[in-house]
XYZ file of C-alpha atoms in Angstrom:
473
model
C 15.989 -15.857 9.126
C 13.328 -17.077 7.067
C 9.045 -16.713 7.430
C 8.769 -20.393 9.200
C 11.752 -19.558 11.733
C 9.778 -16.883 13.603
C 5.901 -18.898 12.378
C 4.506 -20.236 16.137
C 3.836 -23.916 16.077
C -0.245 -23.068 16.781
C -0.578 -20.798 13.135
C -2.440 -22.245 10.682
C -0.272 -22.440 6.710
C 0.026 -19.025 4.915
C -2.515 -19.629 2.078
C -0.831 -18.338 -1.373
C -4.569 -18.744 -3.013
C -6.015 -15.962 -1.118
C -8.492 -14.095 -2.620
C -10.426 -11.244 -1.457
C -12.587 -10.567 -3.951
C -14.429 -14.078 -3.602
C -13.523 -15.825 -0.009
C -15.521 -14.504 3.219
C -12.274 -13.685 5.074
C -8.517 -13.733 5.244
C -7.956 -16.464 7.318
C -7.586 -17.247 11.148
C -4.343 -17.308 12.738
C -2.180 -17.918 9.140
C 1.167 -17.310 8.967
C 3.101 -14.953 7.135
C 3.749 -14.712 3.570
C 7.661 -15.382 3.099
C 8.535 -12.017 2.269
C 12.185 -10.639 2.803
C 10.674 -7.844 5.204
C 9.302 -11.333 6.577
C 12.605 -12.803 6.749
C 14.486 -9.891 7.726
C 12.573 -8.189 10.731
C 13.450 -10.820 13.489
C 11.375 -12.000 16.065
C 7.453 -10.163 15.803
C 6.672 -7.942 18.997
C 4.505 -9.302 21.983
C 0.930 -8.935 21.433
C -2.009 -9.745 23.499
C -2.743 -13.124 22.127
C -6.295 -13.876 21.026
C -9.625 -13.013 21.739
C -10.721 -15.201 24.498
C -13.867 -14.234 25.714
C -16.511 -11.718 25.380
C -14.639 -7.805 26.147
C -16.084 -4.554 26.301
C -13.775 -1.380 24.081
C -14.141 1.906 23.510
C -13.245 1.312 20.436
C -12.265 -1.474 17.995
C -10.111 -0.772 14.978
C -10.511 -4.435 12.545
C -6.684 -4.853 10.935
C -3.342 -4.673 12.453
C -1.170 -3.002 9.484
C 0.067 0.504 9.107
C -2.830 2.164 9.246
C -4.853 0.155 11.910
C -1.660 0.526 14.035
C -1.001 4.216 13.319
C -5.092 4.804 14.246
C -4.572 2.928 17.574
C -1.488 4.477 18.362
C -2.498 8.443 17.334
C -5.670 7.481 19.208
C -3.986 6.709 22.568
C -1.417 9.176 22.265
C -3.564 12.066 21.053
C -7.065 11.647 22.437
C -6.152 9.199 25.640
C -8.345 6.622 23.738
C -7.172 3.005 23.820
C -8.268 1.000 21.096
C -8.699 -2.864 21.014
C -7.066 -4.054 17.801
C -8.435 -7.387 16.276
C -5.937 -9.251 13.568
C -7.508 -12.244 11.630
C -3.888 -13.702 11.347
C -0.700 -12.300 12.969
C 0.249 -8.575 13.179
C 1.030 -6.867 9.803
C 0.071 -9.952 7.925
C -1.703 -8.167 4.865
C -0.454 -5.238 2.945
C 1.928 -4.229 5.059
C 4.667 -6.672 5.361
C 4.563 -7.605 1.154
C 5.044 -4.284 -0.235
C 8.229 -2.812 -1.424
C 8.580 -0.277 1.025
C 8.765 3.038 -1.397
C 7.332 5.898 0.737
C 6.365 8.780 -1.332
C 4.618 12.354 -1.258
C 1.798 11.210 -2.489
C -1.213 8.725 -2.103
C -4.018 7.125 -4.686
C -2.414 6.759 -8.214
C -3.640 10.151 -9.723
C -1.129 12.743 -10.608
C -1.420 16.347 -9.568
C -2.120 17.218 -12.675
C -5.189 14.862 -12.628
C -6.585 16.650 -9.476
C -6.774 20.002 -11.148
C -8.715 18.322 -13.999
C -11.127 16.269 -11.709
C -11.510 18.970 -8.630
C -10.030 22.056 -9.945
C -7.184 24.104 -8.834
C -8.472 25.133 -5.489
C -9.193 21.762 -4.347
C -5.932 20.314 -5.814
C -3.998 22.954 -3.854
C -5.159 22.209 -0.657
C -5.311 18.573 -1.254
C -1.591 18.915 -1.882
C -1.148 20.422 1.368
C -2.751 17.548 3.133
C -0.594 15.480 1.329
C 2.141 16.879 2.165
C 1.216 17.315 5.777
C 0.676 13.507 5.446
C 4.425 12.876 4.279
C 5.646 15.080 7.305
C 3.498 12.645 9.576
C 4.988 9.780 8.117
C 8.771 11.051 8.431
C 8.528 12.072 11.894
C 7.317 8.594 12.539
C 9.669 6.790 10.965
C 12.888 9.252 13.022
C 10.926 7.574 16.173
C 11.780 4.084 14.422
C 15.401 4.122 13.304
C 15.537 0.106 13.045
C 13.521 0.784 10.242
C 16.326 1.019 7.831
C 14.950 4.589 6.616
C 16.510 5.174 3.072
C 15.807 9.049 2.054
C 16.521 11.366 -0.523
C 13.812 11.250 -2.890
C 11.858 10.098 -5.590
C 12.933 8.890 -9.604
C 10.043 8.689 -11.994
C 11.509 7.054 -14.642
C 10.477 7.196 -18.458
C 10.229 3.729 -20.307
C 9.904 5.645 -23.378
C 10.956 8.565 -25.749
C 6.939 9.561 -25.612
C 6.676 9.365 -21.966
C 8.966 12.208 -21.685
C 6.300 14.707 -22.544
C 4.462 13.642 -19.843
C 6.866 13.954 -17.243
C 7.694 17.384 -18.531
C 4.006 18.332 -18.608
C 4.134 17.066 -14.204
C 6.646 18.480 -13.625
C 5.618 22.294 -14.951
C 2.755 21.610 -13.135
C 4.474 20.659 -9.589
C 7.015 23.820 -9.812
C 4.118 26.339 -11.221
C 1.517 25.465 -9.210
C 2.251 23.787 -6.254
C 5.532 24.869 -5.868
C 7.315 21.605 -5.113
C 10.780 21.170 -6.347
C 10.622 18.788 -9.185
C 13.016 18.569 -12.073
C 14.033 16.676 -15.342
C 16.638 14.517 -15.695
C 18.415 13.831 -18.712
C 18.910 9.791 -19.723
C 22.708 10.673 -19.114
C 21.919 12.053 -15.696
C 20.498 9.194 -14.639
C 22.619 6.967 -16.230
C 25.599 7.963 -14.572
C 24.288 9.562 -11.614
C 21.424 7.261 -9.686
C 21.204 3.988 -11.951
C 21.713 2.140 -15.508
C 18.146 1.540 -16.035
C 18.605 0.241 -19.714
C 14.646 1.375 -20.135
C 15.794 4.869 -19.234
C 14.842 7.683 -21.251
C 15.001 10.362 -18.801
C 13.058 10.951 -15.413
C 11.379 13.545 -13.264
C 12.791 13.443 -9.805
C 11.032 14.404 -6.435
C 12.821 15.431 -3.640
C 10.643 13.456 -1.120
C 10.760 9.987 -0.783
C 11.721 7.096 1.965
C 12.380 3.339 1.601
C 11.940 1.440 4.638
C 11.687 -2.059 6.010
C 8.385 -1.845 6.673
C 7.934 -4.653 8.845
C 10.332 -3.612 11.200
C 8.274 -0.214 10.621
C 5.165 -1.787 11.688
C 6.774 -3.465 14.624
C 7.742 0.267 15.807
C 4.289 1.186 15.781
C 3.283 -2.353 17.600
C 5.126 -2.052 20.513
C 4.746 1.823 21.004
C 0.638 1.498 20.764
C 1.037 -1.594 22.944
C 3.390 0.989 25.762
C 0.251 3.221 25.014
C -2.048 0.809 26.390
C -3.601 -0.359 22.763
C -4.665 -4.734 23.239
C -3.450 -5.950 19.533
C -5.483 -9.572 19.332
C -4.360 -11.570 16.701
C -5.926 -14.873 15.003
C -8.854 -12.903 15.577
C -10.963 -12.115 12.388
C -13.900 -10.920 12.583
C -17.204 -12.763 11.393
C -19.721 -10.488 11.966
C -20.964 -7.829 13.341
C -24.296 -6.031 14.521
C -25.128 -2.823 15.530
C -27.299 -2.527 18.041
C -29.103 0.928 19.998
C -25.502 2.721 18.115
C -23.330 -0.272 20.442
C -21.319 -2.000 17.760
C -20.709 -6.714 18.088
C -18.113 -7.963 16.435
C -17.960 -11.676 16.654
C -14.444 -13.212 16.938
C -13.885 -17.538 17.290
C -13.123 -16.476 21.032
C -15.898 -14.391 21.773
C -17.967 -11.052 20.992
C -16.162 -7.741 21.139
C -18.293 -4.861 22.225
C -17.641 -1.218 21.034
C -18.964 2.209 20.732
C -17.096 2.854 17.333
C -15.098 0.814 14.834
C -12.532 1.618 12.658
C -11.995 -0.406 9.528
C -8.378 -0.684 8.308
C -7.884 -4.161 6.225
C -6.460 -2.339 3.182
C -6.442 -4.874 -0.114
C -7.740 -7.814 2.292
C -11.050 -6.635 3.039
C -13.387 -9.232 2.163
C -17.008 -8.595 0.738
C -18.300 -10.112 4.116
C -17.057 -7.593 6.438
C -19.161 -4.771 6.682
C -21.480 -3.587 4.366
C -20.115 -0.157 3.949
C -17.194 -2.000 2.626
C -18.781 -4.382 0.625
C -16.893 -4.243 -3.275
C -15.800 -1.016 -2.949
C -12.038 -1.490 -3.713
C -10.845 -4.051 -6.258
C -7.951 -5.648 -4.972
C -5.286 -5.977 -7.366
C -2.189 -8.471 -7.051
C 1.409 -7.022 -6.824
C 3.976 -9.490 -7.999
C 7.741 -8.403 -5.704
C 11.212 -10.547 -5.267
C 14.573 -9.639 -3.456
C 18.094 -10.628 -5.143
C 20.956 -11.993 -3.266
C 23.208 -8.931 -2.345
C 25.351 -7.405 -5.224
C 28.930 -7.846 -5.517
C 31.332 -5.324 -6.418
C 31.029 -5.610 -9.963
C 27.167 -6.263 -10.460
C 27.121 -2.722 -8.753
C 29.411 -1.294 -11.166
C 27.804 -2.825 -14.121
C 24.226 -1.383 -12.946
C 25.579 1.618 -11.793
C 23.245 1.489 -9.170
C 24.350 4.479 -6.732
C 20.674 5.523 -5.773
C 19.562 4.269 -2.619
C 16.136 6.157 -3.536
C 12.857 4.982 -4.397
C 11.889 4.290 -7.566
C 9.171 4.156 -9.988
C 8.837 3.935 -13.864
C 6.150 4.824 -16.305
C 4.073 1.816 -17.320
C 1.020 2.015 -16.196
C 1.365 -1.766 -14.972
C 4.539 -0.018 -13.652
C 7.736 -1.315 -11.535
C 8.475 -0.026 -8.396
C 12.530 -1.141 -7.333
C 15.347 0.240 -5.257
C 18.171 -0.933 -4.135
C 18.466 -2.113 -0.635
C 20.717 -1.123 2.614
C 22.548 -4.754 2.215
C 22.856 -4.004 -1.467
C 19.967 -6.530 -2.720
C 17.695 -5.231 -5.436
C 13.751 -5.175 -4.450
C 11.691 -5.021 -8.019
C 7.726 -5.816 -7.957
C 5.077 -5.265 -10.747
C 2.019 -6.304 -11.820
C 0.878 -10.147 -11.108
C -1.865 -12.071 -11.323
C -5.440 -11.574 -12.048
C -6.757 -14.134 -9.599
C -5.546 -15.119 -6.366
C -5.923 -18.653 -7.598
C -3.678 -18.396 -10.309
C -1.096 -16.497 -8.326
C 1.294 -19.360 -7.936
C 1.490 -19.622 -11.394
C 5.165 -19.303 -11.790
C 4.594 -17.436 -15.460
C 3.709 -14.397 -13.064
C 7.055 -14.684 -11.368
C 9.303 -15.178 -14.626
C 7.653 -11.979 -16.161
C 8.641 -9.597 -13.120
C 12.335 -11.806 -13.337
C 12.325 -10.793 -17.369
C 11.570 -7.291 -16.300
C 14.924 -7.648 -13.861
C 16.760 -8.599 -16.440
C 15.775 -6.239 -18.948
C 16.614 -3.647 -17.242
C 19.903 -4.766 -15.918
C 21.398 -7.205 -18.047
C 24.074 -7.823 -16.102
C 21.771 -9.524 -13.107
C 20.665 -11.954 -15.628
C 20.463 -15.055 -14.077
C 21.159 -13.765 -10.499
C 19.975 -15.600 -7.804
C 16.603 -14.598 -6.431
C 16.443 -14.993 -2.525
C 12.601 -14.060 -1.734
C 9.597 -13.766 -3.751
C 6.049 -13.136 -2.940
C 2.858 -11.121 -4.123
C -0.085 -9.704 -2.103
C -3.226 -7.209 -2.691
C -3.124 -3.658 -3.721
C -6.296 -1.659 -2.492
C -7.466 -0.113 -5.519
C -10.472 2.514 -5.374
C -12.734 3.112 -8.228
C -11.553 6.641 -8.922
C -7.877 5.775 -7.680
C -8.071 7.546 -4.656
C -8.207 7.062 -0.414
C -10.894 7.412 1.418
C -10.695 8.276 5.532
C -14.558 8.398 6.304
C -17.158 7.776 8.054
C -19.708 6.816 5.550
C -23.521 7.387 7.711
C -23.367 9.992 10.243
C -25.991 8.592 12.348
C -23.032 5.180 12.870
C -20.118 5.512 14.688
C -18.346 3.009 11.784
C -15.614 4.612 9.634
C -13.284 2.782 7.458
C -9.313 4.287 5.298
C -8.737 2.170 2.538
C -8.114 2.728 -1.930
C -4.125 4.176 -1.155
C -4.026 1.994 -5.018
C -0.033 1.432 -4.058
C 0.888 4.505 -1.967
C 0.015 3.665 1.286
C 3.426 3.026 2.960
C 3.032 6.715 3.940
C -0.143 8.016 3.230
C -1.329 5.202 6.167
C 0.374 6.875 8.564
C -2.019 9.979 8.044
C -4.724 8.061 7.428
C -4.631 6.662 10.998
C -3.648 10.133 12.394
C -6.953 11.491 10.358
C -9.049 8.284 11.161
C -8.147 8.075 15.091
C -9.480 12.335 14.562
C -12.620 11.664 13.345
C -13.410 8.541 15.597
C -12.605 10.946 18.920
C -15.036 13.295 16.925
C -12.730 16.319 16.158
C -14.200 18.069 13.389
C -11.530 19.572 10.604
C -11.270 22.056 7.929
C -9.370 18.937 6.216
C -12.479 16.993 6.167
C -14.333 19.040 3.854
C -11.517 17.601 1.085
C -12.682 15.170 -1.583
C -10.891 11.921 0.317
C -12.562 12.430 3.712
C -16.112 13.866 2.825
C -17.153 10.806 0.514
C -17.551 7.130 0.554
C -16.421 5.097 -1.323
C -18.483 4.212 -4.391
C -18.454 1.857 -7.519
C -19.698 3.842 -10.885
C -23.605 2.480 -11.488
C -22.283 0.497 -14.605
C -20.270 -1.662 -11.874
C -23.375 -1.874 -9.435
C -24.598 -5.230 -11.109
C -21.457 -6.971 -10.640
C -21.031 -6.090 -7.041
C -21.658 -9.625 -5.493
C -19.231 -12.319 -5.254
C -21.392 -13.931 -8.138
C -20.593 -11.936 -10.229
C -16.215 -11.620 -9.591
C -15.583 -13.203 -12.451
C -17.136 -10.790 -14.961
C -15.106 -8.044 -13.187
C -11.716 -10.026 -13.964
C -12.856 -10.950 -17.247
C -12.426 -6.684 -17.385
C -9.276 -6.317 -15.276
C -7.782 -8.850 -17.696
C -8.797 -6.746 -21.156
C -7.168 -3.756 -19.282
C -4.030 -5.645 -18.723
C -3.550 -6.273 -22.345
C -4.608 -2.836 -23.102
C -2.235 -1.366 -20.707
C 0.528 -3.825 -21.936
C -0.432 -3.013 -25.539
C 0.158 0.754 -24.447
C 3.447 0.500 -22.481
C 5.320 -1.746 -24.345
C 4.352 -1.445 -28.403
C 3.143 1.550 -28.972
């Protein structure tokens, strides 16, 4: 089944030009980008249809992905609280139904190592424990959502390189010695013969915890049990503004004003400049380039090798993330574009097809059966944040998971849909819940939409540093 099988007649075209960084919002009422998860999930869930009419909430929570869903359904369930979710286009448009599904223990794109070095060890070791509190949370959600396809057994960091060995070495020591978490090398033969013929391979550093999922059919889960739970989930409903008035919250829809006593923020890489101004440029969204083969045959799975079913990563910093799926298809995604206007570009698809190839030689020329990219939520110091950024406004916002938020968002809700029934936690006091998010004063004079272009004119130097880095050096 493909996107426009399941698209309504009344939704407006998917736009493939989307761009956060420089349009006011996402869209109203567009359909969905023709993912596989897209073309794979079957018909979306009931919802409550959209706003029509001015409405009264305790609270409002502004996206309808993993983590707006998880926050309205940990809110109902938990704290008897239920939310009214607003969608600008249909449920689990954004981030959610266009990644590749790779559920790790983990969230931001630091390394523990790198905690130690920015917080210290004490910090690091109890930021760890949230972290892995936050996997937990996401497992026992996905056992209440078999249909997701769940695909466990860990984690391969693979090395690209002979040099990149050192590194994983260096994590790994680091994991077992300090945080006591059961890493271990792998040798290139290992691998090889045991998970997958990666022809990058040079070795790899495997985790024990790690889940691939369909996460559409995820996100459905979490639809229709917040929906049982009481939650409203109004699609083609973006938001346009909103005012705070005497601490009572307006959130303008097309159909009407929404009135709440808090608001939780949950748009992930598709939060526009013009939403809040708490939120205003303080991720950069990044584009993810992903495709889905035909299934394998017999022999194309002999010639890879590929007997892993687990998630997996590799080195480059503009890394790959791939696995091989339950029907036997092989997900890849990458890097992509540096605007959303040049996303259809198809150079941006033929370089994440090379990097098929190149790894498997034998699926040269196989035929690709979905492709697509979306937005990455990308935080200034590559980590979440799950705050509330003035005390004296009930407004809070968790965004910046930089790639990893297939789990991590299912915490984030749980932690969000906390702090919005005002629980106060000893978990709060870590560095991802008691800050907001910031841009570095050398970025504050490119903030405005004005002013994107200068900020890609970076992003693309990095890109040919990074590629510099990963592949000649």
């Amino acid at each position: 089944m493909k996107a426009e099988d399941i698209r309504p007649s009344h939704l407006n075209p998917y736009d493939p030009q989307y761009d956060p960084l420089v349009a006011r919002n996402p869209g109203h009422g567009a359909g969905y980008a023709p993912t596989y998860w897209v073309g794979t999930a079957g018909r979306p869930p009931d919802d409550d249809g959209p706003v029509c009419g001015d409405m009264e909430a305790d609270v409002v929570i502004v996206g309808s992905g993993f983590t707006g869903l998880s926050t309205a359904l940990f809110l109902a369930r938990e704290h008897g609280i239920r939310a009214v979710v607003l969608e600008a286009n249909q449920s689990a448009w954004g981030c959610t139904s266009r990644n590749g599904g790779q559920g790790q223990n983990a969230s931001g794109r630091l390394y523990r190592s790198q905690w130690i070095e920015r917080w210290g060890k004490d910090v690091a070791l109890k930021l760890d424990a949230e972290i892995r509190e936050g996997f937990d949370t996401f497992k026992n959600l996905v056992a209440e959502f078999p249909e997701c396809e769940p695909q466990p057994g860990g984690h391969l960091y693979i090395a690209h390189r002979d040099r990149k060995m050192d590194f994983l070495r260096n994590e790994t020591r680091v994991m077992r010695e300090v945080f006591g978490y059961d890493a271990r090398i792998l040798s290139v033969d290992a691998v090889r013969r045991d998970y997958v013929d990666d022809a990058d391979c040079r070795g790899a550093m495997h985790e024990p915890d790690g889940i691939g999922v369909h996460p559409l059919k995820l996100a459905f889960g979490y639809l229709r049990k917040a929906r049982e739970l009481g939650v409203k989930v109004h699609p083609a409903s973006p938001v346009l503004g909103m005012e705070t008035r005497n601490g009572v919250h307006y959130l303008q829809t097309p159909g009407g004003t929404v009135k709440a006593r808090a608001v939780g923020f949950a748009t992930g890489g598709y939060t526009s400049n013009g939403l809040h101004p708490s939120l205003r440029s303080k991720i950069m969204p990044i584009l993810s380039n992903s495709l889905v083969t035909r299934p394998l045959t017999q022999e194309e799975l002999a010639a890879t090798n590929f007997k892993t079913t687990q998630v997996i990563t590799d080195t480059r910093t503009l890394r790959f993330y791939y696995r091989k799926l339950p029907d036997n298809r092989v997900q890849i995604g990458s890097r992509s574009s540096i605007t959303g206007a040049d996303a259809p570009n198809p150079v941006h698809m033929a370089k994440l097809v090379e990097g098929l190839h190149h790894k498997f030689p034998a699926l040269k020329g196989i035929q690709v059966d979905y492709s697509w990219w979306g937005w990455v939520d990308v935080s200034h110091d590559m980590m979440p944040r799950i705050t509330q950024p003035d005390p004296r406004q009930s407004v809070f916002y968790a965004v910046g998971y930089g790639g990893n938020g297939v789990s991590f968002s299912a915490h984030a809700g749980r932690r969000m849909a906390q702090r919005i029934a005002g629980q106060n936690l000893k978990a709060f006091e870590l560095p991802i819940y008691n800050s907001s998010l910031e841009y570095p004063n050398v970025f504050n004079m490119v903030r405005s939409e004005a002013f994107a272009p200068f900020r890609r004119m970076g992003q693309r130097f990095l890109y040919h540093w990074y590629h510099m880095n990963d592949e000649k050096n």
